[in-house]
CSV table of C-alpha atoms in Angstrom, one decimal:
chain,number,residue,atom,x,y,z
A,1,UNK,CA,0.0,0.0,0.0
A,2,UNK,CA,1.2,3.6,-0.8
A,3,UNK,CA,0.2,5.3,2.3
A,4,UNK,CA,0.5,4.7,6.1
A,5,UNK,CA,-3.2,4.8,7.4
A,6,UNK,CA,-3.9,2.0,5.0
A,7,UNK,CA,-1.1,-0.2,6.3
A,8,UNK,CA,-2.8,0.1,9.7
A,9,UNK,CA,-6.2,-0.3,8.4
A,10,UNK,CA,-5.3,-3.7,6.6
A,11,UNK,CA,-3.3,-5.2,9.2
A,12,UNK,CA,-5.9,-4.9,11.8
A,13,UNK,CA,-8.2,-6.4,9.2
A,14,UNK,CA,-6.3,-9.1,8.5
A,15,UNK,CA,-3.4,-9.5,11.3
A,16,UNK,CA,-0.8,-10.0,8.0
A,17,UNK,CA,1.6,-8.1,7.6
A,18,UNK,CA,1.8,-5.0,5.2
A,19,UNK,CA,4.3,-3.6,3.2
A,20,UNK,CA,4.2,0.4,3.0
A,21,UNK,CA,5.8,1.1,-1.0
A,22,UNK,CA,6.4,4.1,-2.8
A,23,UNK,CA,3.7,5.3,-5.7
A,24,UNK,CA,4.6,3.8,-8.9
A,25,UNK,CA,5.6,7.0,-10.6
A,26,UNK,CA,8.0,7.7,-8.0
A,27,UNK,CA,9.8,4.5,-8.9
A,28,UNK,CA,11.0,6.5,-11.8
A,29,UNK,CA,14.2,9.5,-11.0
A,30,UNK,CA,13.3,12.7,-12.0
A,31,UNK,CA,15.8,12.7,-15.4
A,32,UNK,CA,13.9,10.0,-16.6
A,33,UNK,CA,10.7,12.0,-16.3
A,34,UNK,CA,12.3,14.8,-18.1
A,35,UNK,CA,13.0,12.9,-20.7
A,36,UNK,CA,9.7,11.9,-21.7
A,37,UNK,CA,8.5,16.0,-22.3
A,38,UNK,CA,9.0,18.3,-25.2
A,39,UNK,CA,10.8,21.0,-23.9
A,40,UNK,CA,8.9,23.1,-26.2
A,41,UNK,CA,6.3,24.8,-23.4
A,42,UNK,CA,5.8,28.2,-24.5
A,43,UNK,CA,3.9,29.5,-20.9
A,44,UNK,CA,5.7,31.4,-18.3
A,45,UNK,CA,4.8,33.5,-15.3
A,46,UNK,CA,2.3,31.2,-13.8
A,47,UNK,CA,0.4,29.4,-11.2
A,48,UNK,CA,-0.7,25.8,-11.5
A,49,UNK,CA,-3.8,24.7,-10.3
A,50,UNK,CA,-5.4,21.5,-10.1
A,51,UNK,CA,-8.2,20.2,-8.0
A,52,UNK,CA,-9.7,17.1,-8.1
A,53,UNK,CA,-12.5,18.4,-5.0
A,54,UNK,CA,-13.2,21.8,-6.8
A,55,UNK,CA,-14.5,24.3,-3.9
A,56,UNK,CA,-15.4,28.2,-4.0
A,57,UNK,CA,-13.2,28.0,-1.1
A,58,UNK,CA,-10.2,26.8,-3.2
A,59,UNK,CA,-11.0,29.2,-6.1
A,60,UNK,CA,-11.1,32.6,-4.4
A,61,UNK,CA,-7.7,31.4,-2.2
A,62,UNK,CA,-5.9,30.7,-5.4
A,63,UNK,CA,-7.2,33.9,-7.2
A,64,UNK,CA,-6.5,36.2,-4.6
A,65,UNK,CA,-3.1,34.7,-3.9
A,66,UNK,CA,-2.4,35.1,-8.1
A,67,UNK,CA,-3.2,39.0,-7.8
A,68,UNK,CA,-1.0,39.5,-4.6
A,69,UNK,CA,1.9,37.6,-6.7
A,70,UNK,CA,1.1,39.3,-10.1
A,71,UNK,CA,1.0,36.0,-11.8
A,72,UNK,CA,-1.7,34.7,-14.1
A,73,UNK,CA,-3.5,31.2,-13.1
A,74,UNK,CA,-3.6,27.7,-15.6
A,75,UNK,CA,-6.1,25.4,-14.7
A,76,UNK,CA,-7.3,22.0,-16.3
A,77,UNK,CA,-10.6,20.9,-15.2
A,78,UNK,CA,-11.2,17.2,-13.7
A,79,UNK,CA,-13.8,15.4,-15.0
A,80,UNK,CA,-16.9,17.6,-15.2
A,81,UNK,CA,-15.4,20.2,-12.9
A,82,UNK,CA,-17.0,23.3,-14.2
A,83,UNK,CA,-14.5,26.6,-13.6
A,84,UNK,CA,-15.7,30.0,-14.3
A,85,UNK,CA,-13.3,31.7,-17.1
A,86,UNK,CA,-14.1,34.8,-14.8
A,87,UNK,CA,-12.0,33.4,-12.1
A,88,UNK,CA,-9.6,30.5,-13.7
A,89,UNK,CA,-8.2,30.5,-16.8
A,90,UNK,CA,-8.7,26.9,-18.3
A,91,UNK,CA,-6.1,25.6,-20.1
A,92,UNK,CA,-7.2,25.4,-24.0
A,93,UNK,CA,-5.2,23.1,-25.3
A,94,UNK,CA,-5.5,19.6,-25.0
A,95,UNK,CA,-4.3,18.2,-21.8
A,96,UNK,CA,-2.4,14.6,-21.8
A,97,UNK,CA,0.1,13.6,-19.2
A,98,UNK,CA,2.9,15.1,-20.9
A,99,UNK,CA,1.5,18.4,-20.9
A,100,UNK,CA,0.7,17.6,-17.5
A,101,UNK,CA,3.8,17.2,-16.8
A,102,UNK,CA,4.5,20.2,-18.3
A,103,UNK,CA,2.3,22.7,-17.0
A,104,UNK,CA,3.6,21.6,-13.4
A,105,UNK,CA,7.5,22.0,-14.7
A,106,UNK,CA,6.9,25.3,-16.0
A,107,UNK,CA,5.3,26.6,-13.3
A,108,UNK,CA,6.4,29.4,-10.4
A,109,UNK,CA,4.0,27.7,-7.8
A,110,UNK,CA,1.7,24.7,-8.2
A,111,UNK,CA,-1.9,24.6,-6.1
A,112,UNK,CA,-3.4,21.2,-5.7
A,113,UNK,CA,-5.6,18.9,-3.9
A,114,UNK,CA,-4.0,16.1,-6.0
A,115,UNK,CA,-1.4,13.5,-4.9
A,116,UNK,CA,0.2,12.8,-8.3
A,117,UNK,CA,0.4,17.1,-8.9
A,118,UNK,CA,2.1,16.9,-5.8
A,119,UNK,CA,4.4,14.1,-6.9
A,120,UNK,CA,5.6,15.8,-9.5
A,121,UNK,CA,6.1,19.4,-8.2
A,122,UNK,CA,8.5,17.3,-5.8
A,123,UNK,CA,10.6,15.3,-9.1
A,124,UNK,CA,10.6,18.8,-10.5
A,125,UNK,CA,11.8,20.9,-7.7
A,126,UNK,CA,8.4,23.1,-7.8
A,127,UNK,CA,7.3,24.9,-5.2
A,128,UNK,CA,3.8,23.7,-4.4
A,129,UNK,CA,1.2,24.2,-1.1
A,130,UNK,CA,-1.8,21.1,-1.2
A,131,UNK,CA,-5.2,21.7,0.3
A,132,UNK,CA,-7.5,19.0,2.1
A,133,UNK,CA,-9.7,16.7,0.6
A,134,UNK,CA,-11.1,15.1,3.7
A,135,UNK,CA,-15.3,15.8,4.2
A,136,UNK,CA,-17.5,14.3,6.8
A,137,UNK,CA,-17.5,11.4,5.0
A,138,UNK,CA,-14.3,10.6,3.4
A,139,UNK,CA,-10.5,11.3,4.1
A,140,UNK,CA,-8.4,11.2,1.1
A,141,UNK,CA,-5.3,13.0,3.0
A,142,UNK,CA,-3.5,9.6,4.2
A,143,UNK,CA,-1.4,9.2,1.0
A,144,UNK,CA,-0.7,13.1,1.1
A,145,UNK,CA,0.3,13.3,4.6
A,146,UNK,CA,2.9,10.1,4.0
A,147,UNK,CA,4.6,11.3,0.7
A,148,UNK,CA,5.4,15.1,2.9
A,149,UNK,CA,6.5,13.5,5.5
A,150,UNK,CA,9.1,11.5,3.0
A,151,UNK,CA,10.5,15.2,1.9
A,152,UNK,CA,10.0,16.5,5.9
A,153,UNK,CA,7.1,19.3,4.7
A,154,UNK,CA,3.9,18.1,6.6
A,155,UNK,CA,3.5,21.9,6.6
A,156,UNK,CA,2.9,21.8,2.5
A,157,UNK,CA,-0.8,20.5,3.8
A,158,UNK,CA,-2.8,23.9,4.6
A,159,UNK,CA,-6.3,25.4,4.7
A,160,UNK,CA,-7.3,27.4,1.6
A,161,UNK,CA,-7.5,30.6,4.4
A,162,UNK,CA,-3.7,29.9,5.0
A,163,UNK,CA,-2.9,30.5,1.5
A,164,UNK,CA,-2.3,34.5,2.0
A,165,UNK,CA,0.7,33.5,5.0
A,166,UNK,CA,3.2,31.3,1.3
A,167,UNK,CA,5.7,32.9,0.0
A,168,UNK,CA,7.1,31.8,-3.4
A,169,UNK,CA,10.4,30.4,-3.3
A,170,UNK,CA,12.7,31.0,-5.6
A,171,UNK,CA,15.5,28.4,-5.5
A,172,UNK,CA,13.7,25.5,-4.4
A,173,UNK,CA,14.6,22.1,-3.6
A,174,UNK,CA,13.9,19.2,-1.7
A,175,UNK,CA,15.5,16.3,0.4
A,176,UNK,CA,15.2,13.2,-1.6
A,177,UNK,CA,17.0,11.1,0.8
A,178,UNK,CA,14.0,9.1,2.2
A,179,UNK,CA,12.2,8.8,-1.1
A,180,UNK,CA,15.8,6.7,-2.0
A,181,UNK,CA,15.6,5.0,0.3
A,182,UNK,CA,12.1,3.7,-0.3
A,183,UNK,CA,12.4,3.5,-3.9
A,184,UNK,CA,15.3,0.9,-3.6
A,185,UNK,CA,13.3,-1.1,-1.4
A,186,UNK,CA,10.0,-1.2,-3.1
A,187,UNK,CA,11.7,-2.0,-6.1
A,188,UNK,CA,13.2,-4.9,-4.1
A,189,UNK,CA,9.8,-5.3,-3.1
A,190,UNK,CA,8.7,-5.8,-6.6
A,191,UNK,CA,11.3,-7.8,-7.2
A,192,UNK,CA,10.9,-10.6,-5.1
A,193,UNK,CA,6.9,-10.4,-5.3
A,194,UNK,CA,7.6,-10.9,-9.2
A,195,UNK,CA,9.8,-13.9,-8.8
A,196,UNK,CA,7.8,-15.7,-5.9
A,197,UNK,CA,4.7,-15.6,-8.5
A,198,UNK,CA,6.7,-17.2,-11.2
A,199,UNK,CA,8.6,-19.7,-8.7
A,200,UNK,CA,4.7,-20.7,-7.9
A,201,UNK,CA,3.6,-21.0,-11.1
């Protein structure tokens, strides 16, 4: 499982034990994902946002933090998200994962909800601030909290209000050693899970 909340969940469940793995994509370094994109991304000057739990809340945080910075806003819509052009300016061409990819590469600051726009702004160096997506019914925050506390930023998870307090870094990096760590041993992981199945088989 990919985040630490499940691991307890399951093991309860089942008294077996769990193994707590990295996210595929970040099985992959950050040149090879680099690779894989264009390099021909024409934007500049801008904020990233993506939210897969669209909220007024979210919008008006992100629009007001764009005018304080004097930085336009991209924005793909998920699923049958429906974003006013008054407030967020869609994206118009089409969107496939390399340009996703690319719009978080390019970008000065990237404002999500999303686990894999968060993976990404962390192969890429990008600074990036995640909002909840936990109701009264759900919490979908379990794999976010583990992958920040892998880089040491649990602070990276704020409330749309707290938006006003980030400041844009400018050289921005972040402390891979964990995420090394685990990638060698899920990949050992996957390794041995691989060669068991065929060894039974």
């Amino acid at each position: 499982v990919r985040e630490k909340n499940a691991k307890e969940i399951i093991q309860q469940l089942t008294d077996s034990e769990v193994k707590l793995v990295l996210d595929p994509t970040l099985l992959l370094k950050k040149k090879d994902w680099i690779g894989l994109m264009n390099c021909d991304f024409c934007e500049k000057d801008y904020i990233f946002c993506y939210f897969l739990g669209m909220s007024k809340e979210k919008i008006n945080a992100a629009s007001k933090f764009a005018k304080k910075n004097k930085l336009k806003i991209i924005s793909i819509p998920f699923a049958n998200s429906e974003i006013s052009e008054k407030e967020f300016s869609t994206y118009k061409e089409p969107v496939g994962p390399l340009e996703f990819l690319e719009l978080i590469y390019n970008a000065k600051i990237i404002l999500t909800d999303s686990f894999h726009a968060c993976v990404f702004s962390i192969m890429f160096d990008r600074p990036f601030r995640v909002f909840s997506r936990s109701n009264l019914n759900t919490n979908m925050d379990g794999r976010l909290e583990t992958l920040l506390r892998y880089i040491n930023k649990p602070e990276y998870m704020i409330k749309p209000d707290n938006l006003d307090d980030v400041e844009i870094e400018l050289n921005n990096s972040y402390d891979y050693s964990n995420i090394d760590k685990e990638r060698k041993n899920s990949i050992k992981w996957l390794k041995d899970a691989i060669e068991n199945e065929n060894k039974s088989t």
